[in-house]
CSV table of C-alpha atoms and ligand atoms in Angstrom, one decimal:
chain,number,residue,atom,x,y,z
O,1,UNK,CA,-29.1,-19.7,-4.2
O,2,UNK,CA,-32.0,-20.3,-1.9
O,3,UNK,CA,-35.6,-19.3,-2.0
O,4,UNK,CA,-35.8,-15.7,-0.7
O,5,UNK,CA,-38.7,-16.6,1.6
O,6,UNK,CA,-36.9,-19.4,3.3
O,7,UNK,CA,-36.9,-19.0,7.0
O,8,UNK,CA,-39.1,-15.9,6.8
O,9,UNK,CA,-42.4,-17.7,5.9
O,10,UNK,CA,-43.7,-20.6,8.0
O,11,UNK,CA,-44.2,-23.2,5.3
O,12,UNK,CA,-41.3,-25.3,4.0
O,13,UNK,CA,-39.8,-24.6,0.5
O,14,UNK,CA,-40.4,-26.8,-2.5
O,15,UNK,CA,-37.4,-29.1,-3.2
O,16,UNK,CA,-34.9,-28.1,-5.8
O,17,UNK,CA,-33.3,-24.7,-6.8
O,18,UNK,CA,-35.7,-21.7,-6.8
O,19,UNK,CA,-36.5,-20.8,-10.4
O,20,UNK,CA,-39.0,-18.0,-10.1
O,21,UNK,CA,-37.5,-14.6,-10.1
O,22,UNK,CA,-39.2,-11.5,-8.9
O,23,UNK,CA,-40.4,-10.0,-12.2
O,24,UNK,CA,-39.7,-6.5,-11.1
O,25,UNK,CA,-36.2,-6.5,-9.8
O,26,UNK,CA,-34.9,-10.0,-10.8
O,27,UNK,CA,-32.7,-9.9,-7.8
O,28,UNK,CA,-34.5,-12.5,-5.7
O,29,UNK,CA,-35.7,-16.1,-6.5
O,30,UNK,CA,-38.5,-18.2,-5.1
O,31,UNK,CA,-39.3,-21.9,-4.9
O,32,UNK,CA,-43.0,-21.4,-5.7
O,33,UNK,CA,-45.7,-18.8,-6.5
O,34,UNK,CA,-47.1,-19.1,-3.0
O,35,UNK,CA,-43.7,-18.2,-1.3
O,36,UNK,CA,-43.3,-15.3,-3.7
O,37,UNK,CA,-46.7,-14.0,-2.7
O,38,UNK,CA,-46.1,-14.5,1.0
O,39,UNK,CA,-42.7,-12.8,0.8
O,40,UNK,CA,-44.0,-9.7,-1.0
O,41,UNK,CA,-45.0,-7.9,2.3
O,42,UNK,CA,-41.3,-8.1,3.2
O,43,UNK,CA,-39.7,-7.7,-0.2
O,44,UNK,CA,-41.8,-4.7,-1.4
O,45,UNK,CA,-39.7,-2.3,0.8
O,46,UNK,CA,-36.4,-3.5,-0.9
O,47,UNK,CA,-37.6,-4.3,-4.4
O,48,UNK,CA,-37.3,-0.7,-5.7
O,49,UNK,CA,-33.8,-0.5,-4.3
O,50,UNK,CA,-32.8,-3.8,-5.9
O,51,UNK,CA,-34.2,-2.6,-9.3
O,52,UNK,CA,-31.8,0.4,-9.1
O,53,UNK,CA,-28.9,-1.8,-8.2
O,54,UNK,CA,-29.6,-4.3,-11.0
O,55,UNK,CA,-29.5,-1.5,-13.5
O,56,UNK,CA,-25.8,-1.0,-12.7
O,57,UNK,CA,-24.9,-4.5,-13.8
O,58,UNK,CA,-23.5,-3.4,-17.3
O,59,UNK,CA,-21.5,-0.6,-15.7
O,60,UNK,CA,-20.0,-3.0,-13.1
O,61,UNK,CA,-19.1,-5.7,-15.5
O,62,UNK,CA,-17.3,-3.2,-17.8
O,63,UNK,CA,-13.6,-4.0,-17.6
O,64,UNK,CA,-10.9,-3.3,-20.2
O,65,UNK,CA,-9.6,-6.9,-20.0
O,66,UNK,CA,-9.7,-9.4,-22.9
O,67,UNK,CA,-10.4,-12.2,-20.5
O,68,UNK,CA,-13.6,-10.8,-19.1
O,69,UNK,CA,-15.9,-12.6,-21.5
O,70,UNK,CA,-14.2,-15.9,-20.7
O,71,UNK,CA,-14.8,-15.3,-17.0
O,72,UNK,CA,-18.5,-14.7,-17.4
O,73,UNK,CA,-18.9,-18.0,-19.3
O,74,UNK,CA,-16.6,-20.3,-17.3
O,75,UNK,CA,-16.2,-21.2,-13.7
O,76,UNK,CA,-13.1,-19.8,-12.0
O,77,UNK,CA,-11.5,-23.2,-11.9
O,78,UNK,CA,-11.7,-23.6,-15.7
O,79,UNK,CA,-10.6,-20.0,-16.3
O,80,UNK,CA,-7.5,-20.4,-14.1
O,81,UNK,CA,-6.8,-23.8,-15.7
O,82,UNK,CA,-6.9,-22.2,-19.2
O,83,UNK,CA,-4.2,-19.8,-18.0
O,84,UNK,CA,-2.1,-22.5,-16.4
O,85,UNK,CA,-2.7,-21.0,-13.0
O,86,UNK,CA,-5.2,-23.3,-11.3
O,87,UNK,CA,-4.1,-24.0,-7.7
O,88,UNK,CA,-0.7,-22.5,-8.3
O,89,UNK,CA,1.3,-19.9,-6.5
O,90,UNK,CA,-0.7,-16.8,-5.4
O,91,UNK,CA,-3.7,-18.1,-7.4
O,92,UNK,CA,-4.3,-21.0,-5.1
O,93,UNK,CA,-7.3,-19.6,-3.3
O,94,UNK,CA,-9.0,-17.9,-6.3
O,95,UNK,CA,-11.5,-20.6,-7.0
O,96,UNK,CA,-14.0,-22.7,-5.1
O,97,UNK,CA,-11.3,-25.3,-4.5
O,98,UNK,CA,-10.1,-23.1,-1.7
O,99,UNK,CA,-12.7,-24.6,0.7
O,100,UNK,CA,-10.8,-27.8,0.6
O,101,UNK,CA,-7.4,-26.2,1.2
O,102,UNK,CA,-5.7,-25.5,4.6
O,103,UNK,CA,-6.4,-22.0,5.8
O,104,UNK,CA,-3.6,-19.6,4.7
O,105,UNK,CA,-0.8,-21.5,6.4
O,106,UNK,CA,1.7,-20.1,3.9
O,107,UNK,CA,2.1,-17.2,1.6
O,108,UNK,CA,3.2,-17.7,-2.0
O,109,UNK,CA,5.6,-15.3,-3.7
O,110,UNK,CA,5.0,-16.3,-7.3
O,111,UNK,CA,2.8,-15.0,-10.1
O,112,UNK,CA,3.5,-18.2,-12.1
O,113,UNK,CA,3.4,-16.0,-15.2
O,114,UNK,CA,6.1,-14.9,-17.7
O,115,UNK,CA,7.7,-11.5,-16.9
O,116,UNK,CA,5.8,-9.7,-19.7
O,117,UNK,CA,2.5,-10.5,-18.0
O,118,UNK,CA,3.2,-9.5,-14.4
O,119,UNK,CA,4.8,-6.5,-12.6
O,120,UNK,CA,7.8,-8.4,-11.1
O,121,UNK,CA,10.3,-5.5,-11.3
O,122,UNK,CA,10.3,-1.8,-10.6
O,123,UNK,CA,8.2,0.4,-12.9
O,124,UNK,CA,9.9,1.9,-15.9
O,125,UNK,CA,8.6,5.3,-15.0
O,126,UNK,CA,7.6,6.8,-11.6
O,127,UNK,CA,4.0,7.7,-11.2
O,128,UNK,CA,3.4,11.3,-11.9
O,129,UNK,CA,-0.3,11.5,-11.5
O,130,UNK,CA,-2.6,9.3,-9.4
O,131,UNK,CA,-4.0,6.3,-11.2
O,132,UNK,CA,-7.8,6.2,-11.5
O,133,UNK,CA,-8.6,3.0,-13.5
O,134,UNK,CA,-7.3,-0.4,-14.4
O,135,UNK,CA,-6.5,0.8,-17.9
O,136,UNK,CA,-4.2,3.6,-16.5
O,137,UNK,CA,-2.6,1.1,-14.2
O,138,UNK,CA,-1.9,-1.5,-17.0
O,139,UNK,CA,-0.6,1.3,-19.3
O,140,UNK,CA,1.8,2.5,-16.6
O,141,UNK,CA,3.1,-1.0,-15.8
O,142,UNK,CA,3.3,-1.9,-19.5
O,143,UNK,CA,1.0,-4.9,-19.0
O,144,UNK,CA,-1.1,-6.2,-21.9
O,145,UNK,CA,-4.8,-6.4,-21.3
O,146,UNK,CA,-4.9,-10.2,-21.4
O,147,UNK,CA,-2.7,-10.3,-18.3
O,148,UNK,CA,-4.9,-11.6,-15.4
O,149,UNK,CA,-2.9,-9.9,-12.6
O,150,UNK,CA,-5.8,-7.5,-11.8
O,151,UNK,CA,-7.5,-10.6,-10.3
O,152,UNK,CA,-5.0,-10.4,-7.5
O,153,UNK,CA,-3.9,-6.7,-7.6
O,154,UNK,CA,-7.4,-5.4,-6.7
O,155,UNK,CA,-6.2,-5.8,-3.1
O,156,UNK,CA,-3.3,-3.3,-3.1
O,157,UNK,CA,-5.0,-1.1,-5.7
O,158,UNK,CA,-8.1,-0.8,-3.4
O,159,UNK,CA,-5.8,0.2,-0.6
O,160,UNK,CA,-4.2,2.8,-2.9
O,161,UNK,CA,-7.6,4.1,-4.0
O,162,UNK,CA,-8.7,4.3,-0.3
O,163,UNK,CA,-5.6,6.4,0.4
O,164,UNK,CA,-6.4,8.7,-2.5
O,165,UNK,CA,-10.0,9.1,-1.3
O,166,UNK,CA,-9.1,9.8,2.3
O,167,UNK,CA,-5.7,11.3,2.5
O,168,UNK,CA,-5.6,13.4,-0.6
O,169,UNK,CA,-5.9,16.6,1.4
O,170,UNK,CA,-3.2,15.7,3.9
O,171,UNK,CA,0.0,15.3,1.8
O,172,UNK,CA,2.0,12.3,3.1
O,173,UNK,CA,5.1,14.5,3.4
O,174,UNK,CA,3.4,16.0,6.5
O,175,UNK,CA,3.5,12.6,8.2
O,176,UNK,CA,7.2,12.4,7.4
O,177,UNK,CA,6.4,10.2,4.4
O,178,UNK,CA,5.3,7.4,6.8
O,179,UNK,CA,2.1,5.7,6.2
O,180,UNK,CA,0.6,3.3,8.8
O,181,UNK,CA,-2.3,1.3,7.5
O,182,UNK,CA,-4.5,-1.0,9.6
O,183,UNK,CA,-6.0,-3.6,7.3
O,184,UNK,CA,-9.0,-5.3,8.9
O,185,UNK,CA,-10.4,-8.8,8.3
O,186,UNK,CA,-7.9,-10.2,5.7
O,187,UNK,CA,-8.8,-13.6,4.4
O,188,UNK,CA,-7.2,-15.1,1.3
O,189,UNK,CA,-5.0,-12.0,1.0
O,190,UNK,CA,-3.0,-13.7,3.8
O,191,UNK,CA,-1.8,-16.2,1.3
O,192,UNK,CA,-1.1,-13.5,-1.3
O,193,UNK,CA,0.6,-10.8,0.8
O,194,UNK,CA,3.4,-10.4,-1.8
O,195,UNK,CA,0.9,-8.5,-4.0
O,196,UNK,CA,0.9,-5.7,-1.5
O,197,UNK,CA,4.5,-5.0,-2.5
O,198,UNK,CA,3.0,-3.2,-5.4
O,199,UNK,CA,2.2,-0.3,-3.0
O,200,UNK,CA,5.9,0.5,-3.1
O,201,UNK,CA,5.7,1.2,-6.8
O,202,UNK,CA,2.4,3.1,-6.3
O,203,UNK,CA,3.6,5.3,-3.4
O,204,UNK,CA,7.3,6.0,-4.2
O,205,UNK,CA,9.3,7.5,-1.4
O,206,UNK,CA,6.8,6.5,1.3
O,207,UNK,CA,7.6,4.1,4.2
O,208,UNK,CA,4.5,2.0,4.5
O,209,UNK,CA,3.6,-0.3,7.4
O,210,UNK,CA,0.5,-2.5,7.2
O,211,UNK,CA,-1.0,-4.3,10.2
O,212,UNK,CA,-3.1,-7.2,8.9
O,213,UNK,CA,-5.6,-7.9,11.7
O,214,UNK,CA,-8.3,-10.5,11.7
O,215,UNK,CA,-9.6,-13.8,13.0
O,216,UNK,CA,-8.5,-15.6,9.8
O,217,UNK,CA,-4.8,-15.1,10.5
O,218,UNK,CA,-3.6,-18.6,11.4
O,219,UNK,CA,-2.4,-18.8,15.0
O,220,UNK,CA,0.9,-20.2,13.8
O,221,UNK,CA,1.5,-16.9,11.9
O,222,UNK,CA,0.3,-14.5,14.6
O,223,UNK,CA,3.0,-11.8,15.0
O,224,UNK,CA,4.8,-12.7,11.7
O,225,UNK,CA,6.5,-9.6,10.2
O,226,UNK,CA,7.6,-9.4,6.5
O,227,UNK,CA,9.9,-6.8,5.1
O,228,UNK,CA,9.3,-6.4,1.3
O,229,UNK,CA,12.1,-5.2,-0.9
O,230,UNK,CA,10.9,-7.2,-3.9
O,231,UNK,CA,7.8,-7.8,-5.9
O,232,UNK,CA,6.1,-11.2,-6.3
O,233,UNK,CA,8.3,-12.9,-8.9
O,234,UNK,CA,7.6,-14.2,-12.4
O,235,UNK,CA,8.2,-17.7,-13.7
O,236,UNK,CA,11.4,-17.0,-15.7
O,237,UNK,CA,14.5,-18.3,-14.0
O,238,UNK,CA,16.8,-15.7,-15.5
O,239,UNK,CA,14.6,-12.6,-14.8
O,240,UNK,CA,16.2,-9.9,-12.6
O,241,UNK,CA,13.3,-10.1,-10.2
O,242,UNK,CA,15.0,-13.1,-8.6
O,243,UNK,CA,18.5,-11.6,-8.2
O,244,UNK,CA,19.6,-10.5,-4.7
O,245,UNK,CA,21.2,-7.5,-6.4
O,246,UNK,CA,19.0,-4.5,-5.9
O,247,UNK,CA,18.4,-3.4,-9.5
O,248,UNK,CA,16.5,-0.2,-8.5
O,249,UNK,CA,19.8,1.5,-7.5
O,250,UNK,CA,20.6,1.7,-11.2
O,251,UNK,CA,17.8,4.1,-11.5
O,252,UNK,CA,18.9,6.8,-9.1
O,253,UNK,CA,16.1,9.2,-9.9
O,254,UNK,CA,13.4,7.0,-8.4
O,255,UNK,CA,13.0,7.0,-4.7
O,256,UNK,CA,11.5,3.6,-3.9
O,257,UNK,CA,9.0,3.1,-1.2
O,258,UNK,CA,9.5,0.5,1.5
O,259,UNK,CA,6.9,-1.8,3.0
O,260,UNK,CA,6.6,-3.9,6.1
O,261,UNK,CA,3.6,-6.0,6.9
O,262,UNK,CA,2.7,-7.6,10.2
O,263,UNK,CA,0.1,-10.3,10.8
O,264,UNK,CA,-2.1,-10.3,13.9
O,265,UNK,CA,-4.7,-12.8,14.9
O,266,UNK,CA,-7.9,-11.5,16.5
O,267,UNK,CA,-10.7,-9.1,16.2
O,268,UNK,CA,-9.6,-5.4,16.0
O,269,UNK,CA,-11.4,-4.3,19.1
O,270,UNK,CA,-9.6,-7.0,21.1
O,271,UNK,CA,-6.1,-6.3,19.9
O,272,UNK,CA,-6.1,-2.7,18.8
O,273,UNK,CA,-4.7,-1.3,22.2
O,274,UNK,CA,-1.6,-3.4,21.7
O,275,UNK,CA,-1.2,-2.3,18.1
O,276,UNK,CA,-1.9,1.4,18.7
O,277,UNK,CA,0.3,1.8,21.8
O,278,UNK,CA,3.2,3.3,19.9
O,279,UNK,CA,1.6,4.7,16.7
O,280,UNK,CA,-1.9,5.5,15.5
O,281,UNK,CA,-2.8,4.4,12.0
O,282,UNK,CA,-3.2,7.1,9.3
O,283,UNK,CA,-6.0,5.1,7.8
O,284,UNK,CA,-8.0,2.0,8.4
O,285,UNK,CA,-9.1,-0.2,5.5
O,286,UNK,CA,-11.7,-3.0,5.8
O,287,UNK,CA,-12.1,-4.9,2.5
O,288,UNK,CA,-15.3,-6.8,1.9
O,289,UNK,CA,-16.3,-6.0,5.4
O,290,UNK,CA,-19.9,-7.2,5.7
O,291,UNK,CA,-20.6,-4.7,8.5
O,292,UNK,CA,-24.4,-5.4,8.6
O,293,UNK,CA,-23.9,-9.2,8.5
O,294,UNK,CA,-21.4,-9.6,11.4
O,295,UNK,CA,-22.3,-8.1,14.8
O,296,UNK,CA,-18.6,-8.3,15.8
O,297,UNK,CA,-18.2,-5.1,13.8
O,298,UNK,CA,-20.1,-3.0,16.3
O,299,UNK,CA,-17.4,-2.8,19.0
O,300,UNK,CA,-14.8,-2.3,16.3
O,301,UNK,CA,-16.8,0.6,14.8
O,302,UNK,CA,-17.0,2.1,18.3
O,303,UNK,CA,-13.2,2.0,18.5
O,304,UNK,CA,-12.8,3.5,15.1
O,305,UNK,CA,-15.2,6.3,16.2
O,306,UNK,CA,-13.1,7.0,19.3
O,307,UNK,CA,-9.8,7.0,17.5
O,308,UNK,CA,-11.1,9.5,14.9
O,309,UNK,CA,-9.0,7.9,12.2
O,310,UNK,CA,-10.4,7.9,8.6
O,311,UNK,CA,-11.7,4.4,7.7
O,312,UNK,CA,-12.7,3.0,4.4
O,313,UNK,CA,-14.8,-0.1,3.8
O,314,UNK,CA,-15.7,-2.1,0.8
O,315,UNK,CA,-18.3,-4.7,0.1
O,316,UNK,CA,-19.3,-7.2,-2.6
O,317,UNK,CA,-22.7,-5.8,-3.6
O,318,UNK,CA,-24.4,-2.5,-3.3
O,319,UNK,CA,-27.1,-3.8,-0.9
O,320,UNK,CA,-24.4,-4.9,1.6
O,321,UNK,CA,-22.7,-1.5,1.2
O,322,UNK,CA,-26.1,0.3,1.6
O,323,UNK,CA,-26.9,-1.6,4.9
O,324,UNK,CA,-23.3,-1.1,6.1
O,325,UNK,CA,-23.2,2.7,5.5
O,326,UNK,CA,-26.5,3.1,7.4
O,327,UNK,CA,-25.1,1.1,10.2
O,328,UNK,CA,-21.9,3.2,10.3
O,329,UNK,CA,-23.9,6.4,10.1
O,330,UNK,CA,-26.1,5.5,13.1
O,331,UNK,CA,-23.0,4.6,15.2
O,332,UNK,CA,-21.2,7.7,14.3
O,333,UNK,CA,-24.4,9.8,14.6
O,334,UNK,CA,-24.2,11.1,11.0
O,335,UNK,CA,-25.9,10.7,7.7
O,336,UNK,CA,-24.7,7.6,5.9
O,337,UNK,CA,-21.7,8.2,3.7
O,338,UNK,CA,-22.1,8.1,-0.1
O,339,UNK,CA,-21.3,4.8,-1.7
O,340,UNK,CA,-19.0,4.8,-4.8
O,341,UNK,CA,-18.1,2.1,-7.3
O,342,UNK,CA,-14.5,1.1,-6.8
O,343,UNK,CA,-12.7,1.4,-10.1
O,344,UNK,CA,-10.3,-1.3,-8.8
O,345,UNK,CA,-12.9,-4.0,-7.9
O,346,UNK,CA,-11.8,-7.5,-8.8
O,347,UNK,CA,-12.8,-8.3,-12.4
O,348,UNK,CA,-14.3,-11.6,-11.5
O,349,UNK,CA,-18.0,-12.1,-10.8
O,350,UNK,CA,-18.6,-13.8,-7.4
O,351,UNK,CA,-19.8,-17.3,-8.1
O,352,UNK,CA,-22.1,-18.2,-5.1
O,353,UNK,CA,-24.3,-15.3,-4.0
O,354,UNK,CA,-27.4,-15.1,-1.9
O,355,UNK,CA,-29.1,-12.7,-4.3
O,356,UNK,CA,-28.8,-12.2,-8.1
O,357,UNK,CA,-27.3,-8.7,-7.6
O,358,UNK,CA,-24.1,-7.9,-9.4
O,359,UNK,CA,-21.3,-9.0,-7.0
O,360,UNK,CA,-17.5,-8.5,-7.1
O,361,UNK,CA,-14.8,-8.5,-4.5
O,362,UNK,CA,-14.1,-4.9,-3.4
O,363,UNK,CA,-16.9,-3.7,-5.6
O,364,UNK,CA,-18.3,-0.8,-3.6
O,365,UNK,CA,-16.4,1.6,-1.4
O,366,UNK,CA,-17.5,3.9,1.3
O,367,UNK,CA,-16.0,5.5,4.4
O,368,UNK,CA,-16.4,7.0,7.8
O,369,UNK,CA,-14.4,10.1,6.9
O,370,UNK,CA,-13.9,10.1,3.2
O,371,UNK,CA,-13.3,13.8,2.7
J,1,LIG,ZN1,-39.6,-21.1,-0.7
J,2,LIG,ZN1,-38.3,-7.6,-6.5
J,3,LIG,ZN1,-10.5,-24.8,-8.6
J,4,LIG,ZN1,9.7,-18.2,-5.0
J,5,LIG,ZN1,10.6,-11.5,-13.2
């Protein structure tokens, strides 16, 4: 964390971490009383908004998991270590050690957990109603609340939730049970793509295709296509998740979904004409987008506007979502879309943040055409 006045006021900051918090919102910190005073002219406009956002902290940290207390007290490295998952399998990029790792050169296919703790095979029952919370998801998948899989499954569950928000009025059967998703700006998901296989269980009978488009896709993997007929597997050698035999055929009543995923390197507005030549997407999903922070979003938003496809964005904190929804509103010439709390946000507080605001991956969700 840095002094909130740094770079805005002309005098240099006192050395050391800023320890004075704004007494009204608590969201910003300062190195000295003088910097706090100098910054007030700027901060007074946002302070009230931050106060509102800080009040949501208890709501946002409310998860049904038994490991949540542990996560608020420990660093992610120690938490993963205690579960035997540190730097292993799909968990490799889930702590600050990721900054020392090569960038997503490979995808793992392992949960590194016993089968009782991870969804490595087809669900026992098909989904009858849509799932609206982590608790409902864990119940349906027969997972105990100490299983940490939500730490990775927030990616596909956020896509699922986006589909529920946007496409609930157009039944998928009208599109021939085909669903084409453009997923913008993937980062560590690239090393965890097997978790998206869970969409097959969540959307039975649907043929799903996902285009992963973003600058973080390694050049060596540009164009890579994966066909998923399995879930990420567990750590047990004799579990049926590893057999080549398709065990879903035993259960003839369930119509399994299919999933293909393709990786594309580049910014969306640079590569979209290639991708959309044959088929338009049904939905665009941009997780943790940072619309207001990255000017490269502007040409992409223009494209999204021209295509007229529903688009859903998420961000880490409410302030980022607030700035983004205003930015989208002004480009689309409309009032900013309402911002909702994502029930499938990652249950892990973000460790290094610029403000003291509550912050989670995929925390707030908003769209350009959420009906
Ligand atoms: Zn300062
Ligand atoms: Zn304040
Ligand atoms: Zn670590
Ligand atoms: Zn494997
Ligand atoms: Zn298994």
